[in-house]
Tab-separated table of C-alpha atoms in Angstrom:
chain	number	residue	atom	x	y	z
Q	3	MET	CA	0.763	-17.850	35.278
Q	4	ASP	CA	0.700	-16.854	31.625
Q	5	LEU	CA	-1.847	-14.090	31.081
Q	6	LEU	CA	-3.194	-15.746	27.907
Q	7	GLY	CA	-2.658	-19.382	28.799
Q	8	VAL	CA	0.139	-19.708	26.235
Q	9	GLU	CA	2.775	-22.318	26.964
Q	10	PRO	CA	6.301	-20.821	26.766
Q	11	ALA	CA	7.642	-23.377	24.267
Q	12	GLY	CA	11.089	-21.851	23.807
Q	13	PHE	CA	12.015	-18.212	24.102
Q	14	ALA	CA	14.187	-15.713	22.335
Q	15	ARG	CA	15.881	-12.873	24.153
Q	16	TYR	CA	14.435	-9.454	23.449
Q	17	GLU	CA	16.890	-6.624	24.023
Q	18	GLY	CA	15.189	-3.982	21.898
Q	19	ALA	CA	16.903	-5.138	18.706
Q	20	MET	CA	16.249	-8.412	16.885
Q	21	PRO	CA	16.445	-11.275	19.385
Q	22	PRO	CA	18.779	-14.231	19.046
Q	23	VAL	CA	17.297	-17.293	17.427
Q	24	PRO	CA	14.332	-18.788	19.318
Q	25	ARG	CA	15.259	-22.179	20.742
Q	26	GLN	CA	12.768	-24.319	18.849
Q	27	PRO	CA	13.582	-27.930	17.939
Q	28	SER	CA	13.141	-27.477	14.180
Q	29	TRP	CA	15.843	-24.801	14.049
Q	30	GLY	CA	18.593	-26.241	16.214
Q	31	PRO	CA	21.344	-24.320	18.034
Q	32	ASP	CA	22.999	-22.996	14.865
Q	33	SER	CA	19.820	-21.882	13.101
Q	34	SER	CA	20.048	-19.079	10.535
Q	35	SER	CA	16.465	-17.908	11.130
Q	36	ARG	CA	17.491	-14.578	12.651
Q	37	LEU	CA	20.091	-14.039	9.937
Q	38	ASP	CA	17.494	-14.784	7.268
Q	39	PHE	CA	15.307	-12.041	8.712
Q	40	GLU	CA	18.049	-9.487	9.251
Q	41	LYS	CA	19.346	-9.965	5.706
Q	42	GLY	CA	15.834	-9.796	4.293
Q	43	ARG	CA	15.691	-13.306	2.881
Q	44	VAL	CA	12.484	-13.432	4.899
Q	45	PRO	CA	10.662	-10.122	5.515
Q	46	ILE	CA	8.925	-11.129	8.765
Q	47	TRP	CA	9.997	-12.787	12.032
Q	48	ALA	CA	7.623	-13.951	14.772
Q	49	GLY	CA	7.976	-16.036	17.920
Q	50	ARG	CA	8.117	-16.147	21.699
Q	51	LEU	CA	10.272	-13.501	23.375
Q	52	GLN	CA	11.813	-12.969	26.781
Q	53	VAL	CA	13.236	-9.605	27.811
Q	54	HIS	CA	16.806	-9.904	29.078
Q	55	PRO	CA	18.247	-6.396	29.504
Q	56	ARG	CA	21.899	-5.619	29.183
Q	57	GLY	CA	23.729	-3.781	31.923
Q	58	GLY	CA	23.115	-0.061	32.034
Q	59	CYS	CA	19.957	-0.207	29.907
Q	60	ALA	CA	21.949	-0.071	26.644
Q	61	THR	CA	20.279	1.719	23.748
Q	62	ALA	CA	19.316	-0.104	20.545
Q	63	VAL	CA	18.145	1.186	17.148
Q	64	HIS	CA	17.061	-0.856	14.139
Q	65	ALA	CA	15.520	-0.235	10.715
Q	66	TYR	CA	12.647	-2.704	11.135
Q	67	ALA	CA	9.501	-2.510	13.262
Q	68	VAL	CA	8.879	-4.587	16.397
Q	69	VAL	CA	5.610	-5.403	18.172
Q	70	MET	CA	5.671	-7.245	21.511
Q	71	LEU	CA	2.649	-8.544	23.412
Q	72	VAL	CA	3.699	-9.120	27.041
Q	73	THR	CA	1.949	-12.177	28.487
Q	74	ARG	CA	3.676	-12.373	31.879
Q	75	GLY	CA	6.053	-10.341	34.025
Q	76	GLU	CA	7.052	-6.731	33.446
Q	77	SER	CA	9.926	-4.708	32.050
Q	78	LYS	CA	11.275	-1.247	32.742
Q	79	MET	CA	11.915	0.398	29.371
Q	80	ARG	CA	13.442	3.583	28.092
Q	81	HIS	CA	11.522	4.578	24.976
Q	82	ALA	CA	10.411	8.185	24.584
Q	83	GLY	CA	10.941	8.476	28.315
Q	84	ASP	CA	10.879	5.918	31.116
Q	85	LEU	CA	7.982	3.473	31.191
Q	86	VAL	CA	6.974	0.087	32.579
Q	87	VAL	CA	5.544	-2.576	30.265
Q	88	ARG	CA	3.394	-5.114	32.136
Q	89	ALA	CA	1.532	-8.318	31.339
Q	90	GLY	CA	-1.287	-7.488	28.941
Q	91	ASP	CA	0.515	-4.519	27.370
Q	92	VAL	CA	1.638	-4.175	23.757
Q	93	HIS	CA	4.930	-2.389	23.094
Q	94	LEU	CA	5.352	-0.774	19.657
Q	95	ILE	CA	8.832	0.097	18.355
Q	96	PRO	CA	8.885	1.879	14.978
Q	97	PRO	CA	11.932	1.727	12.706
Q	98	GLY	CA	14.609	4.126	13.936
Q	99	ASP	CA	13.284	4.610	17.487
Q	100	ALA	CA	16.021	4.403	20.140
Q	101	HIS	CA	15.022	2.229	23.112
Q	102	GLY	CA	16.426	0.008	25.844
Q	103	ALA	CA	15.384	-2.320	28.649
Q	104	GLY	CA	16.171	-2.090	32.344
Q	105	ALA	CA	15.144	-4.556	35.066
Q	106	SER	CA	12.862	-7.155	33.508
Q	107	ASN	CA	11.288	-10.594	33.744
Q	108	ALA	CA	8.833	-9.996	30.870
Q	109	GLU	CA	7.835	-12.725	28.427
Q	110	GLY	CA	5.461	-12.735	25.491
Q	111	TRP	CA	4.922	-12.891	21.732
Q	112	GLY	CA	6.882	-10.763	19.306
Q	113	VAL	CA	6.708	-9.821	15.640
Q	114	ALA	CA	9.431	-7.999	13.721
Q	115	PHE	CA	9.100	-6.921	10.095
Q	116	HIS	CA	10.768	-4.784	7.491
Q	117	PRO	CA	8.726	-1.764	6.281
Q	118	ASP	CA	8.213	-3.349	2.846
Q	119	ALA	CA	6.934	-6.643	4.293
Q	120	LEU	CA	3.334	-6.141	3.166
Q	121	GLY	CA	4.218	-5.889	-0.507
Q	122	GLU	CA	2.085	-3.739	-2.724
Q	123	ASP	CA	-0.840	-3.474	-0.317
Q	124	GLY	CA	-1.173	0.268	0.303
Q	125	GLY	CA	1.269	2.989	1.291
Q	126	ALA	CA	3.627	3.058	4.231
Q	127	ALA	CA	1.214	5.064	6.376
Q	128	ASN	CA	-1.545	2.487	5.850
Q	129	ARG	CA	0.749	-0.450	6.549
Q	130	LEU	CA	2.448	0.990	9.632
Q	131	GLY	CA	-0.286	3.277	10.993
Q	132	PRO	CA	-0.040	2.544	14.758
Q	133	LEU	CA	3.771	2.488	14.684
Q	134	LEU	CA	4.002	5.722	12.734
Q	135	ARG	CA	1.747	7.379	15.281
Q	136	VAL	CA	4.263	6.344	17.931
Q	137	ARG	CA	6.922	7.995	15.785
Q	138	LYS	CA	4.802	11.152	15.748
Q	139	GLY	CA	4.634	11.186	19.524
Q	140	CYS	CA	1.872	8.856	20.711
Q	141	HIS	CA	2.643	6.611	23.666
Q	142	PRO	CA	4.510	3.426	22.591
Q	143	VAL	CA	2.496	1.164	24.918
Q	144	LEU	CA	-1.073	0.020	24.194
Q	145	ARG	CA	-3.340	-1.602	26.768
Q	146	PRO	CA	-5.774	-3.863	24.886
Q	147	THR	CA	-8.877	-5.533	26.250
Q	148	LEU	CA	-8.803	-9.250	27.033
Q	149	PRO	CA	-10.549	-10.210	23.733
Q	150	GLN	CA	-8.064	-8.035	21.844
Q	151	ARG	CA	-5.127	-9.668	23.630
Q	152	ARG	CA	-6.434	-13.118	22.801
Q	153	ARG	CA	-6.925	-12.262	19.127
Q	154	LEU	CA	-3.504	-10.662	18.903
Q	155	ALA	CA	-1.847	-13.664	20.571
Q	156	ARG	CA	-3.655	-15.964	18.142
Q	157	TRP	CA	-2.465	-14.038	15.076
Q	158	MET	CA	1.090	-13.940	16.436
Q	159	ARG	CA	1.089	-17.649	17.255
Q	160	LEU	CA	-0.122	-18.534	13.751
Q	161	LEU	CA	2.366	-16.104	12.233
Q	162	SER	CA	5.190	-17.721	14.193
Q	163	LYS	CA	4.259	-21.128	12.788
Q	164	GLU	CA	3.904	-19.757	9.264
Q	165	VAL	CA	7.329	-18.121	9.117
Q	166	GLU	CA	8.924	-21.435	10.134
Q	167	ARG	CA	7.514	-23.174	7.098
Q	168	ASN	CA	9.066	-23.375	3.682
Q	169	GLU	CA	6.078	-24.466	1.676
Q	170	PRO	CA	4.352	-22.791	-1.275
Q	171	GLY	CA	2.472	-19.659	-0.251
Q	172	HIS	CA	4.001	-19.340	3.235
Q	173	GLU	CA	5.224	-15.782	2.618
Q	174	GLU	CA	1.803	-14.677	1.360
Q	175	ALA	CA	0.155	-16.305	4.385
Q	176	ALA	CA	2.629	-14.591	6.720
Q	177	ARG	CA	1.847	-11.205	5.184
Q	178	ALA	CA	-1.885	-11.836	5.576
Q	179	LEU	CA	-1.414	-12.657	9.264
Q	180	LEU	CA	0.775	-9.585	9.736
Q	181	ARG	CA	-2.052	-7.479	8.297
Q	182	LEU	CA	-4.388	-8.969	10.908
Q	183	VAL	CA	-1.904	-8.034	13.640
Q	184	LEU	CA	-1.719	-4.455	12.347
Q	185	ILE	CA	-5.498	-4.238	12.021
Q	186	GLU	CA	-5.829	-5.300	15.662
Q	187	LEU	CA	-3.287	-2.649	16.669
Q	188	GLU	CA	-5.209	-0.060	14.670
Q	189	ARG	CA	-8.376	-0.917	16.565
Q	190	MET	CA	-6.543	-0.492	19.865
Q	191	THR	CA	-5.141	2.915	18.971
Q	192	VAL	CA	-8.511	4.173	17.734
Q	193	GLN	CA	-10.175	3.090	20.990
Q	194	THR	CA	-7.550	4.692	23.227
Q	195	GLY	CA	-7.890	8.055	21.486
Q	196	ALA	CA	-4.330	8.899	22.582
Q	197	SER	CA	-3.299	12.449	21.808
Q	198	GLU	CA	0.116	13.553	20.655
Q	199	PRO	CA	2.358	15.465	23.054
Q	200	PRO	CA	3.091	19.116	22.297
Q	201	SER	CA	6.725	18.518	21.365
Q	202	LEU	CA	8.739	15.744	19.732
Q	203	GLY	CA	12.414	14.947	19.641
Q	204	LEU	CA	14.289	16.369	16.668
Q	205	SER	CA	15.391	12.922	15.492
Q	206	ARG	CA	11.792	11.673	15.448
Q	207	LYS	CA	10.690	14.759	13.552
Q	208	ALA	CA	13.435	14.194	11.014
Q	209	LEU	CA	12.573	10.520	10.491
Q	210	THR	CA	8.875	11.302	10.155
Q	211	TYR	CA	9.634	13.989	7.577
Q	212	ILE	CA	11.928	11.615	5.661
Q	213	GLU	CA	9.306	8.851	5.603
Q	214	THR	CA	6.720	11.303	4.288
Q	215	HIS	CA	8.912	12.905	1.621
Q	216	CYS	CA	11.551	10.290	0.763
Q	217	LEU	CA	10.071	9.593	-2.683
Q	218	GLU	CA	10.530	13.233	-3.631
Q	219	PRO	CA	13.876	14.919	-4.362
Q	220	LEU	CA	15.215	15.174	-0.815
Q	221	SER	CA	18.458	16.139	0.896
Q	222	LEU	CA	19.787	16.858	4.381
Q	223	ALA	CA	19.477	20.592	3.674
Q	224	GLN	CA	15.785	20.219	2.803
Q	225	VAL	CA	15.078	18.142	5.916
Q	226	ALA	CA	16.860	20.695	8.087
Q	227	LYS	CA	14.999	23.606	6.469
Q	228	ALA	CA	11.648	21.888	7.062
Q	229	LEU	CA	12.551	21.467	10.741
Q	230	GLY	CA	13.859	24.999	11.108
Q	231	ARG	CA	17.350	23.878	12.173
Q	232	SER	CA	20.811	23.910	10.657
Q	233	SER	CA	21.957	20.982	8.544
Q	234	ALA	CA	24.856	20.306	10.883
Q	235	HIS	CA	22.596	20.202	13.931
Q	236	VAL	CA	20.042	17.845	12.336
Q	237	ALA	CA	22.791	15.607	10.972
Q	238	GLY	CA	24.482	15.368	14.366
Q	239	VAL	CA	21.318	14.611	16.336
Q	240	VAL	CA	20.048	11.979	13.898
Q	241	ARG	CA	23.415	10.253	13.754
Q	242	GLN	CA	23.833	10.325	17.526
Q	243	GLU	CA	20.356	9.019	18.332
Q	244	THR	CA	19.880	6.451	15.534
Q	245	GLY	CA	23.390	5.448	14.467
Q	246	ARG	CA	22.599	6.414	10.854
Q	247	THR	CA	22.950	9.548	8.792
Q	248	VAL	CA	20.030	11.431	7.265
Q	249	GLY	CA	21.210	10.288	3.839
Q	250	GLU	CA	21.198	6.653	4.949
Q	251	TRP	CA	17.633	6.970	6.248
Q	252	ILE	CA	16.539	8.522	2.949
Q	253	LEU	CA	18.199	5.636	1.129
Q	254	GLU	CA	16.587	3.100	3.484
Q	255	CYS	CA	13.090	4.428	2.749
Q	256	ARG	CA	13.653	4.648	-1.004
Q	257	MET	CA	15.086	1.149	-1.258
Q	258	ALA	CA	12.175	-0.294	0.749
Q	259	GLU	CA	9.719	1.260	-1.716
Q	260	ALA	CA	11.834	0.064	-4.661
Q	261	ARG	CA	11.767	-3.510	-3.329
Q	262	ARG	CA	8.027	-3.279	-2.834
Q	263	ARG	CA	7.491	-2.213	-6.430
Q	264	LEU	CA	9.962	-4.730	-7.831
Q	265	ARG	CA	8.271	-7.530	-5.927
Q	266	GLY	CA	4.653	-6.516	-6.353
Q	267	THR	CA	4.365	-4.745	-9.730
Q	268	ASP	CA	5.517	-5.213	-13.321
Q	269	GLU	CA	6.704	-1.621	-13.666
Q	270	ARG	CA	9.908	-1.088	-15.639
Q	271	VAL	CA	13.042	-0.309	-13.687
Q	272	ASP	CA	13.230	3.214	-15.093
Q	273	ILE	CA	9.642	3.877	-13.972
Q	274	ILE	CA	10.416	2.557	-10.480
Q	275	ALA	CA	13.528	4.730	-10.327
Q	276	GLU	CA	11.432	7.814	-11.029
Q	277	ARG	CA	8.747	6.802	-8.513
Q	278	VAL	CA	11.251	6.374	-5.686
Q	279	GLY	CA	12.958	9.721	-6.201
Q	280	TYR	CA	15.687	9.158	-8.817
Q	281	ALA	CA	15.611	11.210	-12.017
Q	282	ASP	CA	18.584	9.219	-13.372
Q	283	VAL	CA	17.869	5.490	-13.740
Q	284	THR	CA	21.598	4.736	-13.973
Q	285	HIS	CA	22.172	6.348	-10.588
Q	286	PHE	CA	19.257	4.367	-9.144
Q	287	ILE	CA	20.638	1.070	-10.471
Q	288	ARG	CA	24.086	1.929	-9.094
Q	289	GLN	CA	22.631	2.743	-5.670
Q	290	PHE	CA	20.465	-0.359	-5.640
Q	291	ARG	CA	23.369	-2.586	-6.599
Q	292	ARG	CA	25.636	-1.004	-3.970
Q	293	VAL	CA	23.026	-1.685	-1.288
Q	294	HIS	CA	21.754	-5.122	-2.360
Q	295	GLY	CA	24.687	-6.571	-4.295
Q	296	VAL	CA	22.605	-7.159	-7.440
Q	297	THR	CA	20.792	-5.029	-10.014
Q	298	PRO	CA	17.067	-4.290	-9.604
Q	299	ALA	CA	16.250	-6.664	-12.477
Q	300	ALA	CA	18.213	-9.505	-10.877
Q	301	TRP	CA	16.615	-8.784	-7.488
Q	302	ARG	CA	13.154	-8.939	-9.074
Q	303	ARG	CA	13.893	-12.296	-10.719
Q	304	LYS	CA	14.936	-13.778	-7.376
Q	305	ALA	CA	12.033	-12.198	-5.501
Q	306	THR	CA	9.433	-13.590	-7.895
Q	307	ALA	CA	11.013	-17.024	-8.319
Q	308	GLY	CA	9.307	-18.447	-5.222
Q	309	GLY	CA	12.431	-18.651	-3.059
Q	310	HIS	CA	13.665	-16.474	-0.225
Q	311	GLU	CA	13.506	-12.760	-0.534
Q	312	PRO	CA	16.791	-11.099	-1.518
Q	313	SER	CA	18.689	-9.060	1.025
Q	314	PRO	CA	17.564	-5.587	2.161
Q	315	PRO	CA	19.892	-2.598	2.391
Q	316	LYS	CA	23.275	-3.092	4.024
Q	317	VAL	CA	23.704	0.580	4.812
Q	318	THR	CA	24.509	-0.145	8.455
Q	319	GLU	CA	27.475	-2.382	7.710
Q	320	GLY	CA	30.802	-0.915	8.665
Q	321	MET	CA	29.162	2.247	9.938
Q	322	PRO	CA	30.554	3.836	13.101
Q	323	ARG	CA	28.135	3.752	16.022
Q	324	ARG	CA	27.976	5.203	19.468
Q	325	ALA	CA	28.443	2.839	22.356
Q	326	GLY	CA	25.447	0.612	23.003
Q	327	VAL	CA	23.779	1.085	19.585
Q	328	LYS	CA	23.313	-2.133	17.683
């Protein structure tokens, strides 16, 4: 029986990366809902999930965050070690964290969102607090109380309905509901008082450092120096574990902040370029256009016109990956 009394009205598969399209009548078998999310035309996805592992517990890495509330069943996961996620648990997957599922019959609610999904409301640390603490070494599974589970399921259910709509204000409503989800997660992490382990993986340390310093002048050599390792070693580990280079992660973080400012402020493009770490506005525009296919000014016009959000970075396209990394 469903832990929260939620009827499983159509599931998506959850394999650690973004699930295939949920089978809901309004979308149909050839729906582009997942594609809309992955290309950034919508910044948030929410819906029912079902964990269906691939053979060999294949590893997945993605640049967006995922939150799953398990309502029935359990799943054996590999995420910062081996763990079991059971009914009532919440699994947090920050951007860039390698993970995979083993034996599983878990079902529940899921939310996936790009780091810039909350617009201009606060900095990355404020928006992603519980997930960033996972990145820093806290346990990726939370065990909420029954009232917390019910509230979280309610926010996720409403968010799922909101992201399906295409009516005025639906993106603002979705962001407001996502904030409620993150507030509930924040309450859970404060109550658990989980402490950080004494050591973290090098890749996690590198990503945390990049997220903290990406708006400053930053290079692979500086990241490596801060971690006390050679550039070659840091570059190899990050690429092996995440499927992306250090430079691509720096670009990912900078472009997310640029989109946030383009969407949520009236700052000039040259000011935004400076704020996201580019002394040369021409170089910033060239980078932005290479990643998004349009100039920052054109992206802003589309983003503020009331339609779908423009596409996020395409830095993963055509990039070599190790086996099993999506």
